[in-house]
mmCIF file of C-alpha atoms in Angstrom:
data_model
loop_
_atom_site.group_PDB
_atom_site.id
_atom_site.type_symbol
_atom_site.label_atom_id
_atom_site.label_comp_id
_atom_site.label_asym_id
_atom_site.label_seq_id
_atom_site.Cartn_x
_atom_site.Cartn_y
_atom_site.Cartn_z
ATOM 1 C CA LYS A 254 -67.358 -19.905 22.427
ATOM 2 C CA PHE A 255 -65.759 -18.107 19.491
ATOM 3 C CA GLU A 256 -62.690 -18.086 18.065
ATOM 4 C CA ILE A 257 -61.128 -14.777 15.695
ATOM 5 C CA LYS A 258 -59.987 -16.101 12.076
ATOM 6 C CA GLU A 259 -58.518 -13.278 11.014
ATOM 7 C CA TRP A 260 -58.578 -9.452 12.164
ATOM 8 C CA ILE A 261 -58.052 -6.960 9.204
ATOM 9 C CA LEU A 262 -57.985 -2.921 9.794
ATOM 10 C CA CYS A 263 -59.719 -1.173 6.889
ATOM 11 C CA ILE A 264 -58.009 2.352 6.400
ATOM 12 C CA PRO A 265 -59.450 4.711 3.149
ATOM 13 C CA ARG A 266 -56.228 6.030 3.106
ATOM 14 C CA VAL A 267 -52.712 4.793 2.659
ATOM 15 C CA ILE A 268 -50.249 5.251 5.455
ATOM 16 C CA ASP A 269 -47.438 7.480 5.578
ATOM 17 C CA ILE A 270 -44.094 5.928 6.802
ATOM 18 C CA ASP A 271 -44.227 6.847 10.309
ATOM 19 C CA GLU A 272 -47.561 4.915 10.466
ATOM 20 C CA ASN A 273 -45.981 2.088 8.656
ATOM 21 C CA THR A 274 -43.443 1.555 11.695
ATOM 22 C CA TRP A 275 -46.435 2.153 13.915
ATOM 23 C CA TRP A 276 -48.548 -0.817 12.777
ATOM 24 C CA PHE A 277 -45.503 -2.611 12.258
ATOM 25 C CA ARG A 278 -44.388 -2.715 16.085
ATOM 26 C CA TRP A 279 -48.010 -3.146 16.941
ATOM 27 C CA LYS A 280 -48.730 -5.740 14.909
ATOM 28 C CA HIS A 281 -45.719 -7.798 15.837
ATOM 29 C CA ARG A 282 -46.829 -6.774 19.607
ATOM 30 C CA GLN A 283 -49.899 -8.617 19.137
ATOM 31 C CA LEU A 284 -48.975 -11.550 17.488
ATOM 32 C CA GLN A 285 -46.776 -12.122 20.269
ATOM 33 C CA LYS A 286 -49.606 -11.495 22.631
ATOM 34 C CA TYR A 287 -51.978 -13.631 21.564
ATOM 35 C CA THR A 288 -49.612 -16.201 19.833
ATOM 36 C CA LYS A 289 -50.884 -15.956 16.613
ATOM 37 C CA ASN A 290 -49.447 -16.908 12.711
ATOM 38 C CA ASP A 291 -47.787 -13.281 11.157
ATOM 39 C CA ASP A 292 -51.184 -13.319 8.386
ATOM 40 C CA PHE A 293 -53.301 -13.251 11.780
ATOM 41 C CA ILE A 294 -53.196 -9.764 11.508
ATOM 42 C CA LYS A 295 -53.438 -7.750 8.270
ATOM 43 C CA LEU A 296 -54.217 -3.836 7.148
ATOM 44 C CA VAL A 297 -55.908 -3.116 3.884
ATOM 45 C CA ASN A 298 -55.344 0.022 2.682
ATOM 46 C CA GLY A 299 -57.410 2.877 0.327
ATOM 47 C CA ASN A 300 -56.137 2.250 -3.175
ATOM 48 C CA GLU A 301 -56.575 -2.270 -1.474
ATOM 49 C CA LEU A 302 -60.641 -0.519 -0.909
ATOM 50 C CA ILE A 303 -61.231 0.785 -3.944
ATOM 51 C CA ASP A 304 -59.981 -1.660 -6.544
ATOM 52 C CA LEU A 305 -62.195 -4.566 -4.054
ATOM 53 C CA PHE A 306 -64.756 -2.021 -4.746
ATOM 54 C CA LYS A 307 -64.765 -2.070 -8.351
ATOM 55 C CA GLU A 308 -63.724 -6.071 -8.076
ATOM 56 C CA TRP A 309 -67.364 -6.507 -6.678
ATOM 57 C CA ASN A 310 -69.726 -3.845 -8.826
ATOM 58 C CA LEU A 311 -69.848 -1.290 -5.899
ATOM 59 C CA TYR A 312 -67.520 1.258 -7.095
ATOM 60 C CA ASN A 313 -70.840 3.236 -8.729
ATOM 61 C CA ARG A 314 -72.792 2.364 -6.060
ATOM 62 C CA PHE A 315 -70.513 3.957 -2.762
ATOM 63 C CA PHE A 316 -69.446 6.523 -5.356
ATOM 64 C CA GLN A 317 -72.139 7.890 -6.915
ATOM 65 C CA ILE A 318 -71.223 11.045 -8.306
ATOM 66 C CA GLU A 319 -70.330 13.255 -10.896
ATOM 67 C CA ASN A 320 -67.448 12.131 -12.633
ATOM 68 C CA SER A 321 -68.866 8.346 -12.527
ATOM 69 C CA GLU A 322 -71.384 9.564 -14.569
ATOM 70 C CA LYS A 323 -68.907 11.070 -17.184
ATOM 71 C CA ILE A 324 -66.850 8.422 -17.466
ATOM 72 C CA ASP A 325 -69.830 5.962 -18.315
ATOM 73 C CA GLU A 326 -70.883 8.755 -20.822
ATOM 74 C CA ILE A 327 -67.326 8.475 -22.522
ATOM 75 C CA TYR A 328 -67.124 4.551 -22.421
ATOM 76 C CA LYS A 329 -70.076 4.896 -24.372
ATOM 77 C CA HIS A 330 -68.830 6.758 -26.842
ATOM 78 C CA LEU A 331 -65.117 5.339 -26.710
ATOM 79 C CA ILE A 332 -66.285 1.051 -27.143
ATOM 80 C CA PRO A 333 -67.824 -0.620 -30.181
ATOM 81 C CA GLN A 334 -71.998 -1.297 -30.035
ATOM 82 C CA LYS A 335 -70.943 -5.162 -29.725
ATOM 83 C CA ILE A 336 -69.174 -4.580 -26.377
ATOM 84 C CA ILE A 337 -71.740 -1.956 -24.725
ATOM 85 C CA ARG A 338 -74.510 -4.801 -25.021
ATOM 86 C CA ASP A 339 -72.754 -6.682 -22.992
ATOM 87 C CA SER A 340 -74.383 -6.247 -19.740
ATOM 88 C CA ASN A 341 -71.367 -8.055 -17.326
ATOM 89 C CA LEU A 342 -68.597 -5.763 -18.909
ATOM 90 C CA ASN A 343 -68.165 -3.048 -15.927
ATOM 91 C CA PRO A 344 -66.203 0.357 -17.290
ATOM 92 C CA SER A 345 -63.796 0.465 -15.203
ATOM 93 C CA VAL A 346 -62.342 -3.114 -17.262
ATOM 94 C CA ILE A 347 -61.632 -0.433 -19.970
ATOM 95 C CA LEU A 348 -60.727 2.969 -18.043
ATOM 96 C CA PHE A 349 -58.801 1.818 -15.775
ATOM 97 C CA ASN A 350 -55.753 2.585 -13.197
ATOM 98 C CA ASN A 351 -54.204 -0.694 -12.384
ATOM 99 C CA TYR A 352 -53.727 -2.979 -14.250
ATOM 100 C CA ASP A 353 -54.777 -6.535 -14.234
ATOM 101 C CA ILE A 354 -55.049 -9.714 -16.501
ATOM 102 C CA LYS A 355 -58.595 -8.776 -17.187
ATOM 103 C CA ASN A 356 -57.854 -5.151 -18.632
ATOM 104 C CA GLU A 357 -56.058 -7.156 -21.393
ATOM 105 C CA PRO A 358 -58.219 -6.874 -24.513
ATOM 106 C CA TYR A 359 -58.150 -3.360 -23.995
ATOM 107 C CA TYR A 360 -54.871 -1.940 -23.343
ATOM 108 C CA LEU A 361 -53.229 -0.269 -25.424
ATOM 109 C CA HIS A 362 -49.856 -1.255 -26.955
ATOM 110 C CA ARG A 363 -47.116 1.360 -27.559
ATOM 111 C CA GLU A 364 -43.306 1.199 -28.338
ATOM 112 C CA SER A 365 -42.303 1.461 -24.844
ATOM 113 C CA ASP A 366 -43.601 -1.168 -24.455
ATOM 114 C CA THR A 367 -41.542 -2.880 -26.575
ATOM 115 C CA GLN A 368 -38.741 -0.597 -25.369
ATOM 116 C CA PHE A 369 -39.097 -1.810 -22.296
ATOM 117 C CA ASN A 370 -39.327 -5.035 -21.875
ATOM 118 C CA SER A 371 -36.347 -5.799 -24.021
ATOM 119 C CA ALA A 372 -34.061 -3.454 -21.414
ATOM 120 C CA LEU A 373 -35.760 -5.926 -18.474
ATOM 121 C CA GLU A 374 -33.745 -8.025 -19.768
ATOM 122 C CA PHE A 375 -30.725 -6.961 -19.095
ATOM 123 C CA SER A 376 -30.631 -4.389 -16.562
ATOM 124 C CA ASN A 377 -32.725 -1.935 -14.263
ATOM 125 C CA ILE A 378 -34.785 0.664 -15.463
ATOM 126 C CA TRP A 379 -35.778 3.631 -14.655
ATOM 127 C CA LEU A 380 -39.559 5.483 -16.410
ATOM 128 C CA PHE A 381 -39.959 8.756 -17.017
ATOM 129 C CA GLY A 382 -43.474 10.911 -17.466
ATOM 130 C CA LYS A 383 -45.927 12.878 -16.589
ATOM 131 C CA SER A 384 -48.461 11.263 -13.787
ATOM 132 C CA GLY A 385 -51.213 10.061 -16.007
ATOM 133 C CA ASN A 386 -49.688 8.760 -19.220
ATOM 134 C CA GLY A 387 -49.616 4.890 -18.240
ATOM 135 C CA LYS A 388 -46.534 4.598 -16.488
ATOM 136 C CA THR A 389 -47.633 2.368 -13.710
ATOM 137 C CA ALA A 390 -49.910 0.126 -15.836
ATOM 138 C CA LEU A 391 -47.203 -0.113 -18.029
ATOM 139 C CA VAL A 392 -45.014 -2.327 -15.468
ATOM 140 C CA ASN A 393 -47.341 -3.833 -14.195
ATOM 141 C CA ARG A 394 -49.184 -5.172 -17.860
ATOM 142 C CA ASN A 395 -45.492 -6.429 -18.519
ATOM 143 C CA LEU A 396 -44.273 -7.710 -15.313
ATOM 144 C CA ILE A 397 -48.186 -10.065 -15.091
ATOM 145 C CA GLN A 398 -47.421 -11.476 -18.834
ATOM 146 C CA ASN A 399 -44.142 -12.395 -18.382
ATOM 147 C CA LYS A 400 -44.793 -14.160 -15.600
ATOM 148 C CA ILE A 401 -42.300 -12.033 -13.252
ATOM 149 C CA GLN A 402 -42.521 -12.196 -9.632
ATOM 150 C CA TYR A 403 -42.700 -8.630 -8.355
ATOM 151 C CA CYS A 404 -42.702 -6.618 -5.566
ATOM 152 C CA TYR A 405 -44.768 -3.021 -5.415
ATOM 153 C CA CYS A 406 -43.931 -0.304 -3.578
ATOM 154 C CA ASP A 407 -45.847 3.029 -4.092
ATOM 155 C CA LEU A 408 -44.520 6.394 -2.763
ATOM 156 C CA SER A 409 -47.067 8.404 -4.106
ATOM 157 C CA PRO A 410 -47.514 9.678 -1.204
ATOM 158 C CA VAL A 411 -44.489 9.681 0.202
ATOM 159 C CA THR A 412 -42.191 12.443 1.096
ATOM 160 C CA ILE A 413 -38.635 12.355 0.166
ATOM 161 C CA GLU A 414 -36.592 14.730 3.157
ATOM 162 C CA LYS A 415 -34.397 11.600 2.580
ATOM 163 C CA TYR A 416 -32.746 8.790 0.459
ATOM 164 C CA GLU A 417 -33.546 6.063 3.523
ATOM 165 C CA ASP A 418 -37.412 6.789 3.021
ATOM 166 C CA VAL A 419 -37.231 4.738 -0.437
ATOM 167 C CA PHE A 420 -35.738 2.112 1.340
ATOM 168 C CA LEU A 421 -37.657 2.154 4.749
ATOM 169 C CA GLU A 422 -40.632 2.106 2.301
ATOM 170 C CA ILE A 423 -38.814 -1.381 0.193
ATOM 171 C CA LEU A 424 -38.295 -2.838 3.108
ATOM 172 C CA PHE A 425 -42.518 -2.305 4.204
ATOM 173 C CA SER A 426 -43.486 -3.586 1.054
ATOM 174 C CA ILE A 427 -41.388 -6.659 0.573
ATOM 175 C CA GLU A 428 -42.728 -7.575 4.460
ATOM 176 C CA GLU A 429 -46.235 -7.043 4.025
ATOM 177 C CA MET A 430 -46.549 -8.274 0.461
ATOM 178 C CA PHE A 431 -44.594 -11.774 1.497
ATOM 179 C CA ASN A 432 -45.489 -12.384 5.414
ATOM 180 C CA ILE A 433 -41.520 -12.124 6.314
ATOM 181 C CA LYS A 434 -40.969 -10.256 9.484
ATOM 182 C CA ARG A 435 -37.630 -8.401 9.207
ATOM 183 C CA ASN A 436 -34.203 -9.116 12.020
ATOM 184 C CA ILE A 437 -34.915 -5.625 14.245
ATOM 185 C CA ASP A 438 -30.816 -6.049 15.362
ATOM 186 C CA GLU A 439 -30.127 -5.043 11.016
ATOM 187 C CA THR A 440 -30.066 -1.367 11.026
ATOM 188 C CA ASN A 441 -28.077 -1.069 7.761
ATOM 189 C CA LEU A 442 -31.123 -1.083 5.429
ATOM 190 C CA LEU A 443 -29.445 -2.234 2.297
ATOM 191 C CA LYS A 444 -28.576 -5.881 4.288
ATOM 192 C CA GLN A 445 -31.879 -5.938 5.907
ATOM 193 C CA ILE A 446 -33.994 -6.038 2.032
ATOM 194 C CA SER A 447 -31.334 -8.168 0.697
ATOM 195 C CA LYS A 448 -30.410 -11.198 3.543
ATOM 196 C CA ILE A 449 -34.383 -10.802 3.747
ATOM 197 C CA LEU A 450 -34.515 -11.316 -0.410
ATOM 198 C CA CYS A 451 -32.228 -14.473 0.325
ATOM 199 C CA HIS A 452 -33.673 -16.110 3.538
ATOM 200 C CA ASN A 453 -37.137 -16.741 1.980
ATOM 201 C CA LYS A 454 -35.468 -17.581 -0.918
ATOM 202 C CA LEU A 455 -36.795 -14.347 -3.520
ATOM 203 C CA SER A 456 -33.967 -13.232 -4.692
ATOM 204 C CA LYS A 457 -35.265 -13.623 -7.982
ATOM 205 C CA ILE A 458 -37.702 -10.659 -7.938
ATOM 206 C CA VAL A 459 -38.308 -7.277 -9.759
ATOM 207 C CA VAL A 460 -38.929 -4.861 -6.897
ATOM 208 C CA VAL A 461 -40.864 -1.896 -8.614
ATOM 209 C CA ILE A 462 -40.604 1.975 -7.256
ATOM 210 C CA ASP A 463 -43.709 3.946 -8.465
ATOM 211 C CA GLU A 464 -43.751 7.644 -7.814
ATOM 212 C CA LEU A 465 -40.300 8.066 -7.080
ATOM 213 C CA ALA A 466 -40.854 11.906 -7.075
ATOM 214 C CA VAL A 467 -37.188 14.094 -5.790
ATOM 215 C CA TYR A 468 -36.553 17.466 -6.039
ATOM 216 C CA ASP A 469 -33.000 17.964 -4.569
ATOM 217 C CA GLU A 470 -30.373 16.448 -6.765
ATOM 218 C CA VAL A 471 -28.195 14.921 -4.556
ATOM 219 C CA ILE A 472 -30.524 13.097 -2.394
ATOM 220 C CA LEU A 473 -31.905 12.043 -6.033
ATOM 221 C CA GLN A 474 -28.511 10.828 -6.655
ATOM 222 C CA LYS A 475 -27.828 8.834 -3.464
ATOM 223 C CA ILE A 476 -30.764 6.884 -3.968
ATOM 224 C CA ALA A 477 -29.189 5.841 -7.297
ATOM 225 C CA ASP A 478 -26.019 4.795 -6.199
ATOM 226 C CA SER A 479 -27.602 2.786 -2.982
ATOM 227 C CA PHE A 480 -29.887 0.819 -5.404
ATOM 228 C CA ILE A 481 -26.517 0.251 -7.270
ATOM 229 C CA GLN A 482 -24.910 -0.678 -3.587
ATOM 230 C CA LEU A 483 -28.047 -3.246 -2.449
ATOM 231 C CA VAL A 484 -27.718 -4.504 -6.184
ATOM 232 C CA THR A 485 -24.106 -5.762 -6.282
ATOM 233 C CA PHE A 486 -24.232 -6.471 -2.120
ATOM 234 C CA HIS A 487 -27.880 -8.900 -3.358
ATOM 235 C CA SER A 488 -25.755 -10.584 -5.753
ATOM 236 C CA LYS A 489 -22.973 -11.477 -3.891
ATOM 237 C CA GLN A 490 -24.898 -13.013 -1.084
ATOM 238 C CA SER A 491 -27.183 -15.142 -3.496
ATOM 239 C CA SER A 492 -26.827 -18.008 -5.852
ATOM 240 C CA ASN A 493 -28.988 -15.714 -8.011
ATOM 241 C CA ASP A 494 -27.977 -12.198 -8.806
ATOM 242 C CA ASP A 495 -31.123 -12.151 -10.564
ATOM 243 C CA LEU A 496 -32.715 -8.828 -8.451
ATOM 244 C CA LYS A 497 -34.007 -5.630 -10.362
ATOM 245 C CA PHE A 498 -35.529 -2.223 -9.947
ATOM 246 C CA ILE A 499 -38.023 -0.308 -11.833
ATOM 247 C CA VAL A 500 -37.756 2.987 -10.642
ATOM 248 C CA THR A 501 -40.758 5.337 -12.099
ATOM 249 C CA ILE A 502 -40.125 8.643 -11.373
ATOM 250 C CA ALA A 503 -43.376 11.268 -11.580
ATOM 251 C CA SER A 504 -41.790 14.489 -10.858
ATOM 252 C CA CYS A 505 -37.864 15.788 -10.186
ATOM 253 C CA LYS A 506 -35.419 18.364 -11.735
ATOM 254 C CA THR A 507 -33.327 15.758 -13.635
#
């Protein structure tokens, strides 16, 4: 008497490359088995769950820990009294990690924002800074403010042992964000990424690679060379060559 409209797997963490590969294949089998559309089965990871907790004002209810109390105390000292009187204002709107349009009144514009926007008009961007200095917020904020479509790929939980690991994560992120299936017969990762973008009319897009941590200079050089190869190949395949990469580097030797 009942029919499932959608099936969502919620995992309280970010899955790694091997788990993502397994998930993609399992999902593909289930969709074929039950003849469902690609968006019938979805995955919500730990970061997305936390964002949902915050969006619906449930974060403090589920995570009533000492750090939350300290954050509230800092918030009360930092924010003017007239803002504190607003009972509808959540502290996470001011003390945010992941930028959203609602955070804009409390975003501190820096010189690096101006430099970022100027550089993005002409080239790809490599952004360096220690963890916690606001690289992710800077990137997300300026792309959103400029209404630029982008695909976000978080590498913070990924151990990069070879350059292919980075481009596998890019491929997974594009598939997940746009509900796109890859061509399993295509073995070249760079061609596969470009063809997906071209075929689905996603040529004008920025791919954000966040928290790239590589300690091997040879692998880092190979990653950089592969980015250039992908952009070059994509420009030949697409009528619109406006594909750019933004890479934030968390910690490396170079």
